[in-house]
mmCIF file of C-alpha atoms in Angstrom:
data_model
loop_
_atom_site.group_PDB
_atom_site.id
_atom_site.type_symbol
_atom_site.label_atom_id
_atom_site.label_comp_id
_atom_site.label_asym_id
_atom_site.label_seq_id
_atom_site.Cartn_x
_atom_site.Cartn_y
_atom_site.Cartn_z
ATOM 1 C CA UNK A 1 -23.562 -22.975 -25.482
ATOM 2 C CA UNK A 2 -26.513 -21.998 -23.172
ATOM 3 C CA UNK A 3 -26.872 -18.559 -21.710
ATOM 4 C CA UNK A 4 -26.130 -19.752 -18.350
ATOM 5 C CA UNK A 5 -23.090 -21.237 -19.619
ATOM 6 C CA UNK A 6 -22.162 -18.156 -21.383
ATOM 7 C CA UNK A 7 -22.930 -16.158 -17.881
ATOM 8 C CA UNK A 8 -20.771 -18.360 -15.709
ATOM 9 C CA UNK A 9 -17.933 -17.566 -18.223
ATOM 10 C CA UNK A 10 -18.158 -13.578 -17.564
ATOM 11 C CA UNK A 11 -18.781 -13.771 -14.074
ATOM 12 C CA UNK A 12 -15.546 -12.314 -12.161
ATOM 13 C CA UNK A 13 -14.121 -14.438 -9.905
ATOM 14 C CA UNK A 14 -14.998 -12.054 -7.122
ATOM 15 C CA UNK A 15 -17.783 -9.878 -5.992
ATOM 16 C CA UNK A 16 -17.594 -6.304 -6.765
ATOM 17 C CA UNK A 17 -18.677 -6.030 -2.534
ATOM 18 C CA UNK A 18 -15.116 -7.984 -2.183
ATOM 19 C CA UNK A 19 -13.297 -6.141 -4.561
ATOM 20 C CA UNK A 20 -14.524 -2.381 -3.009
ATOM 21 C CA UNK A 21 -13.840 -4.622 0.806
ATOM 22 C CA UNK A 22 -10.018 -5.102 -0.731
ATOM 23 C CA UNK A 23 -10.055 -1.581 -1.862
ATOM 24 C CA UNK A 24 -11.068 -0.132 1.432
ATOM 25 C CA UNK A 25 -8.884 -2.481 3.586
ATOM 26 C CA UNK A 26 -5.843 -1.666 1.708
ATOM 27 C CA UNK A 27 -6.417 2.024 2.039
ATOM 28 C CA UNK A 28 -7.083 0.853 5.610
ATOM 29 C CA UNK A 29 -4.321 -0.868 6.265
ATOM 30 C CA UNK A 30 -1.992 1.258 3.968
ATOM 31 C CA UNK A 31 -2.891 4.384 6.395
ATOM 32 C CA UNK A 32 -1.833 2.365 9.462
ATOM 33 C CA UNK A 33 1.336 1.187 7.474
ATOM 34 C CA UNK A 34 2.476 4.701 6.814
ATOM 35 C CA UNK A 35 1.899 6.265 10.001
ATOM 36 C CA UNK A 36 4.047 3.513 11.680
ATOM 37 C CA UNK A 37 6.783 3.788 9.148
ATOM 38 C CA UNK A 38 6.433 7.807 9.978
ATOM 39 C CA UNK A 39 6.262 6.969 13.594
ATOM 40 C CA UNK A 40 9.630 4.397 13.047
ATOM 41 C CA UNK A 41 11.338 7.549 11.202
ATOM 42 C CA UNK A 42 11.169 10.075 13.774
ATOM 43 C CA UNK A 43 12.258 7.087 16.631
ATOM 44 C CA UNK A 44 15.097 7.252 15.041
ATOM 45 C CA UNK A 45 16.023 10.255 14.749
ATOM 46 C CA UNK A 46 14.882 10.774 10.873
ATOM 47 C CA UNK A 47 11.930 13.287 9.541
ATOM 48 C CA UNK A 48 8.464 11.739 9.663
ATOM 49 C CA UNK A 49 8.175 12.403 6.454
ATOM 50 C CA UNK A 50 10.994 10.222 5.069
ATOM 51 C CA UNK A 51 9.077 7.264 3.550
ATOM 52 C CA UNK A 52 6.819 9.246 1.562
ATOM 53 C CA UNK A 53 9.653 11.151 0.037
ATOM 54 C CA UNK A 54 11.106 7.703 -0.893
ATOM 55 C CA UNK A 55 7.931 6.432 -2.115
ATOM 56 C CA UNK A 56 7.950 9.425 -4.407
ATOM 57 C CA UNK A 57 11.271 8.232 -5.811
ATOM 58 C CA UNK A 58 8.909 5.259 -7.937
ATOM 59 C CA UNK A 59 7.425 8.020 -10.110
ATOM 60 C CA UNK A 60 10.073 11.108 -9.695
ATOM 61 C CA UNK A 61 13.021 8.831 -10.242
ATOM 62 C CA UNK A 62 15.816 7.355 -7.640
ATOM 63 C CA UNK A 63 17.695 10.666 -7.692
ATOM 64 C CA UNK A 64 15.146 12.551 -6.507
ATOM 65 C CA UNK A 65 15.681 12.163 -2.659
ATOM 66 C CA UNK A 66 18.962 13.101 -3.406
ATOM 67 C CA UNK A 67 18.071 16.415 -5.763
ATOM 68 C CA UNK A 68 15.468 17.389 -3.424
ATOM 69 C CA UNK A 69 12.720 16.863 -5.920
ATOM 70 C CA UNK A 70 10.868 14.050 -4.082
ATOM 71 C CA UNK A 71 7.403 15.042 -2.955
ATOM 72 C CA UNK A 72 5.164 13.883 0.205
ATOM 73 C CA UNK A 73 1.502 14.837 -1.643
ATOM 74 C CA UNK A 74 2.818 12.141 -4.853
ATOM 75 C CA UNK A 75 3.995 9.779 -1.991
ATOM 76 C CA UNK A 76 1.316 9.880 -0.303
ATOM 77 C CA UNK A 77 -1.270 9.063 -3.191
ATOM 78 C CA UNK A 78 1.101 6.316 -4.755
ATOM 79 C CA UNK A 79 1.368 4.976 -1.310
ATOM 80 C CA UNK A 80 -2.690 4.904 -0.911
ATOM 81 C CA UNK A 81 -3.071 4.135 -4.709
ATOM 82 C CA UNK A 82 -0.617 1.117 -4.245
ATOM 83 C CA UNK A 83 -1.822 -0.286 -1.373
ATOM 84 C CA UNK A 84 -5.762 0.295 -2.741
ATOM 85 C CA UNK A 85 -4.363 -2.298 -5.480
ATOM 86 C CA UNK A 86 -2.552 -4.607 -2.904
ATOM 87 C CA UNK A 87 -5.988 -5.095 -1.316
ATOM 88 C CA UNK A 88 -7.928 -5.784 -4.140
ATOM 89 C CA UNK A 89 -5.611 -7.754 -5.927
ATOM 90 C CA UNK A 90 -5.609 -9.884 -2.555
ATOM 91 C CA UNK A 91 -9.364 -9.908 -2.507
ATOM 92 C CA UNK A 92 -9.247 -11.732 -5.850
ATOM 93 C CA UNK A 93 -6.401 -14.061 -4.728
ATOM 94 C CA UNK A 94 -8.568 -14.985 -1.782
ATOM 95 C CA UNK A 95 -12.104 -15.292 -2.763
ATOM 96 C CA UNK A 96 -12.533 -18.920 -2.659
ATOM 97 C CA UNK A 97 -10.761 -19.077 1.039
ATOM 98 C CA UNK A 98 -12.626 -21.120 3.202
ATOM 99 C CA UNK A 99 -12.740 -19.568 6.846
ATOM 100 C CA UNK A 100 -11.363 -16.534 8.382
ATOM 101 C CA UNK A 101 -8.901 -18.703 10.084
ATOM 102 C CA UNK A 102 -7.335 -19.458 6.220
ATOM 103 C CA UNK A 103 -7.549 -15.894 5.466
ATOM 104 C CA UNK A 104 -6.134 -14.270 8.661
ATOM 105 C CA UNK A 105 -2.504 -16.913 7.390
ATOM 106 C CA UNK A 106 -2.918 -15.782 4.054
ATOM 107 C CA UNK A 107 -2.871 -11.976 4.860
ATOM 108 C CA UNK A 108 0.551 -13.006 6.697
ATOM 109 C CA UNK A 109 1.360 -14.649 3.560
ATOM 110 C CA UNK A 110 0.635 -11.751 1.594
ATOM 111 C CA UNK A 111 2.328 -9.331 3.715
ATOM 112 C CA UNK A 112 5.320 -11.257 3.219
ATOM 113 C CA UNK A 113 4.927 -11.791 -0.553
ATOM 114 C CA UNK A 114 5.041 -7.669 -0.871
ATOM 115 C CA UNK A 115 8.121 -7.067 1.339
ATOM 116 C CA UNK A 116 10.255 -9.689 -0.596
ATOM 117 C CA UNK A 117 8.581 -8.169 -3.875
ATOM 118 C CA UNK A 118 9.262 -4.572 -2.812
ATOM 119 C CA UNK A 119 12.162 -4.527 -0.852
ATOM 120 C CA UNK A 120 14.264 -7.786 -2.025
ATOM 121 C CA UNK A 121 13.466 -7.413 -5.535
ATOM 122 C CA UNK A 122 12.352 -4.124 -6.792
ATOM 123 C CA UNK A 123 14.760 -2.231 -4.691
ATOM 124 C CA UNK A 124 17.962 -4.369 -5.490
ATOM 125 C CA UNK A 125 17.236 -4.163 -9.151
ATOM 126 C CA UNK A 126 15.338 -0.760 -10.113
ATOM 127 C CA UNK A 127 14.579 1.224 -7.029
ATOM 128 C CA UNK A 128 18.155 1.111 -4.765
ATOM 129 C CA UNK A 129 16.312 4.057 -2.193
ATOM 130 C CA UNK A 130 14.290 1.534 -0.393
ATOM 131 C CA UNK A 131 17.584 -0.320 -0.112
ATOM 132 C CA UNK A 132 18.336 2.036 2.922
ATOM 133 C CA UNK A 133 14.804 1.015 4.816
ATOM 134 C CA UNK A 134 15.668 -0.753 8.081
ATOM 135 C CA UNK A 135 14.777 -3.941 6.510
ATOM 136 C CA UNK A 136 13.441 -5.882 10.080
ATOM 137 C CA UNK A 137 10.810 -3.094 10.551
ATOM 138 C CA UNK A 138 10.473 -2.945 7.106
ATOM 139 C CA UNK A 139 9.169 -7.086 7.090
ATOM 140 C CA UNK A 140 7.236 -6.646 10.214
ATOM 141 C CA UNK A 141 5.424 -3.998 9.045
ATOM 142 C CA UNK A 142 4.327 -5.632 5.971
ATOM 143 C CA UNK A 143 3.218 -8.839 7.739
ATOM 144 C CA UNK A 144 1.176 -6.410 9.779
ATOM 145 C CA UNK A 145 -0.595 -4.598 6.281
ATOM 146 C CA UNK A 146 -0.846 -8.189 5.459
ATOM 147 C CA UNK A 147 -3.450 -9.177 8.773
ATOM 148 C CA UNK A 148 -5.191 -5.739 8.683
ATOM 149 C CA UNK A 149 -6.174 -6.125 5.389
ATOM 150 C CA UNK A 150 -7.716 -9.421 6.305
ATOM 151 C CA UNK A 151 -9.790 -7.670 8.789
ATOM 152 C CA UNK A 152 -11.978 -5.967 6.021
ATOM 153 C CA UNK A 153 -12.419 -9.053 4.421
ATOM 154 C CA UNK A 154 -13.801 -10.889 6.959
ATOM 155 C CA UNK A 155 -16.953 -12.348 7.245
ATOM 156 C CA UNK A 156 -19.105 -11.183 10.414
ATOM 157 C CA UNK A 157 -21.265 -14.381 9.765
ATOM 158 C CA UNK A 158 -19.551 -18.212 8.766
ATOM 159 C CA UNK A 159 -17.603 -18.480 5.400
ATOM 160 C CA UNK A 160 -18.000 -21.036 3.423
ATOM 161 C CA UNK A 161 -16.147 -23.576 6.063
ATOM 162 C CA UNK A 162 -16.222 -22.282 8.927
ATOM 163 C CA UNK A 163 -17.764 -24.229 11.988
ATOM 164 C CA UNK A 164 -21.206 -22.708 13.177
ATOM 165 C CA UNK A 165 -22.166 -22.776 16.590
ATOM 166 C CA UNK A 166 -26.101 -24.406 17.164
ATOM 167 C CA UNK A 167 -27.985 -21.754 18.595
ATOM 168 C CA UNK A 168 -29.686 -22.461 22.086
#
């Protein structure tokens, strides 16, 4: 086996560059994701600080809204930690998308793979708090973490095929 061969066989399937671009757009878009959902909670009448007590509930247990041990600060890192993660794990998913076009309909894709993950899944069979989400908000706001993130990944110049404009 040559050492290019043997090269080629450890090389990730993504850039670090894309991987730290995932990172950053999740955070991104994770940060515009919970202040909507906070926004949502006090529309309705609920505290703002609602969904980060029931993202607590992954780590502090399902009772915990209900004991009054659920926590904003571990919330609010899981939250951030989780959709760090999302992003990266959709930079890797993504890497070999062809235009920006592709990718802006795959971060809608994405979006909707995590709500039906997270909310028709996980919460039906381990986590029954984020049964009590408003479910429609719930979706759309997913679909939109889905086409932020896509904005970080982005590329300012032509991917790979993407039509370029001649220059005059």
């Amino acid at each position: 086996m040559s050492t290019h061969a043997i090269g080629a066989a450890r090389r990730l399937p993504v850039s670090v560059t894309e991987l730290v671009r995932g990172a950053v757009g999740g955070i991104a878009a994770g940060m515009a994701f919970a202040g909507a959902t906070m926004w949502f909670m006090t529309s309705i009448g609920k505290p703002a600080d609602t969904p980060l007590l029931m993202i607590s509930t992954l780590v502090k247990g399902d009772a915990a809204m209900m004991n009054g041990t659920a926590s904003v600060p571990v919330g609010l890192v899981l939250h951030m930690v989780l959709s760090m993660a999302f992003g990266m794990a959709f930079a890797v998913l993504t890497a070999r998308v062809r235009t920006n076009g592709a990718l802006a309909v795959a971060g809608l894709a994405w979006g909707g793979v995590l709500y039906v993950l997270n909310f028709q899944f996980l919460a039906r069979t381990a986590f029954p708090t984020f049964s009590m989400a408003n479910q429609p908000f719930e979706l759309v706001a997913h679909l939109v973490f889905g086409v932020l993130l896509t904005l970080a990944l982005y590329n300012s110049g032509a991917r790979k095929g993407d039509a370029v404009a001649a220059k005059p």
